[in-house]
Amino acid sequence: MDDEPLSDWAERRDAKIGRLRAVPLVPGESLKGSHLNPEAPRAIQRWNGYTWEPYGFASDLAETRRILYPEAFTPPAAVSAPQPLRSGTGRHRKPR
């Protein structure tokens, strides 16, 4: 059997440290898809390399997504106004 070196495995494990996940706080149910019970509160957990530890709390799915994916909710950078077409002789230009 071709085993990977322990250092490669440790690097892969350490790369996942700090990853967040949300666990719905619904009685009697196991972990399921995030789209189920969108109004249910969720516990935010953080991976510390060995186990999932409590990190935070979210009141519903929308707040959970803002915590887990902050880059999706940041406003885009200001976009400059489009530049008018310059005169030229490119092959896509009509001859005058």
CSV table of C-alpha atoms in Angstrom, one decimal:
chain,number,residue,atom,x,y,z
A,1,MET,CA,0.0,0.0,0.0
A,2,ASP,CA,1.3,3.4,-0.9
A,3,ASP,CA,0.9,5.6,2.2
A,4,GLU,CA,1.4,9.4,2.1
A,5,PRO,CA,4.0,10.9,4.4
A,6,LEU,CA,2.8,12.1,7.8
A,7,SER,CA,4.0,15.6,7.0
A,8,ASP,CA,1.7,15.8,4.0
A,9,TRP,CA,-1.3,14.6,6.1
A,10,ALA,CA,-0.4,17.2,8.8
A,11,GLU,CA,-0.3,20.0,6.3
A,12,ARG,CA,-3.7,19.0,4.9
A,13,ARG,CA,-5.1,18.8,8.4
A,14,ASP,CA,-3.7,22.2,9.5
A,15,ALA,CA,-5.0,23.9,6.4
A,16,LYS,CA,-8.6,23.1,7.6
A,17,ILE,CA,-8.0,24.7,11.1
A,18,GLY,CA,-10.3,27.7,11.5
A,19,ARG,CA,-13.0,26.4,9.1
A,20,LEU,CA,-16.5,27.3,10.3
A,21,ARG,CA,-19.8,25.2,10.0
A,22,ALA,CA,-23.3,25.8,11.2
A,23,VAL,CA,-25.4,23.3,13.1
A,24,PRO,CA,-29.2,23.8,13.2
A,25,LEU,CA,-30.6,23.8,16.7
A,26,VAL,CA,-33.7,21.8,16.0
A,27,PRO,CA,-34.7,19.2,18.6
A,28,GLY,CA,-34.7,15.5,17.6
A,29,GLU,CA,-33.1,16.0,14.2
A,30,SER,CA,-29.6,15.2,13.0
A,31,LEU,CA,-27.5,17.4,10.8
A,32,LYS,CA,-29.3,18.0,7.5
A,33,GLY,CA,-29.2,20.4,4.6
A,34,SER,CA,-28.8,24.1,5.4
A,35,HIS,CA,-31.9,25.0,3.4
A,36,LEU,CA,-34.2,23.0,5.8
A,37,ASN,CA,-35.7,25.0,8.6
A,38,PRO,CA,-34.3,28.4,7.4
A,39,GLU,CA,-35.9,30.2,10.4
A,40,ALA,CA,-34.3,27.8,13.0
A,41,PRO,CA,-31.4,29.2,15.1
A,42,ARG,CA,-27.9,27.7,14.4
A,43,ALA,CA,-24.8,27.2,16.4
A,44,ILE,CA,-21.6,28.2,14.6
A,45,GLN,CA,-18.7,25.8,15.2
A,46,ARG,CA,-15.0,26.2,14.5
A,47,TRP,CA,-12.6,23.4,13.6
A,48,ASN,CA,-9.5,23.5,15.9
A,49,GLY,CA,-7.6,20.7,14.3
A,50,TYR,CA,-9.1,18.0,16.5
A,51,THR,CA,-12.7,18.7,17.2
A,52,TRP,CA,-15.5,21.2,16.4
A,53,GLU,CA,-15.7,23.8,19.2
A,54,PRO,CA,-18.4,26.4,19.8
A,55,TYR,CA,-17.7,29.7,18.0
A,56,GLY,CA,-20.9,31.7,17.8
A,57,PHE,CA,-24.6,31.8,17.3
A,58,ALA,CA,-26.9,32.8,14.5
A,59,SER,CA,-30.7,33.4,14.7
A,60,ASP,CA,-31.6,32.2,11.2
A,61,LEU,CA,-30.2,31.0,7.9
A,62,ALA,CA,-29.6,34.5,6.5
A,63,GLU,CA,-27.5,35.5,9.5
A,64,THR,CA,-25.6,32.2,9.3
A,65,ARG,CA,-24.7,32.8,5.7
A,66,ARG,CA,-23.4,36.3,6.5
A,67,ILE,CA,-21.1,34.8,9.2
A,68,LEU,CA,-19.9,31.8,7.1
A,69,TYR,CA,-19.5,33.7,3.8
A,70,PRO,CA,-18.7,37.3,4.5
A,71,GLU,CA,-17.0,37.9,1.1
A,72,ALA,CA,-20.4,37.3,-0.6
A,73,PHE,CA,-22.0,40.1,1.4
A,74,THR,CA,-19.3,42.8,1.0
A,75,PRO,CA,-20.3,45.6,-1.5
A,76,PRO,CA,-18.4,45.4,-4.7
A,77,ALA,CA,-15.6,48.0,-5.4
A,78,ALA,CA,-16.7,51.1,-7.3
A,79,VAL,CA,-16.9,50.5,-11.0
A,80,SER,CA,-15.7,53.3,-13.2
A,81,ALA,CA,-17.9,54.6,-16.0
A,82,PRO,CA,-17.5,52.7,-19.3
A,83,GLN,CA,-15.1,54.3,-21.8
A,84,PRO,CA,-16.5,55.4,-25.1
A,85,LEU,CA,-15.2,53.6,-28.2
A,86,ARG,CA,-12.1,55.2,-29.6
A,87,SER,CA,-11.6,55.6,-33.4
A,88,GLY,CA,-9.5,52.9,-34.9
A,89,THR,CA,-9.1,50.5,-37.7
A,90,GLY,CA,-9.6,47.2,-36.0
A,91,ARG,CA,-11.2,44.4,-37.9
A,92,HIS,CA,-14.4,44.8,-35.9
A,93,ARG,CA,-14.7,48.4,-37.0
A,94,LYS,CA,-16.8,49.5,-40.0
A,95,PRO,CA,-14.8,51.4,-42.7
A,96,ARG,CA,-15.8,55.1,-42.8
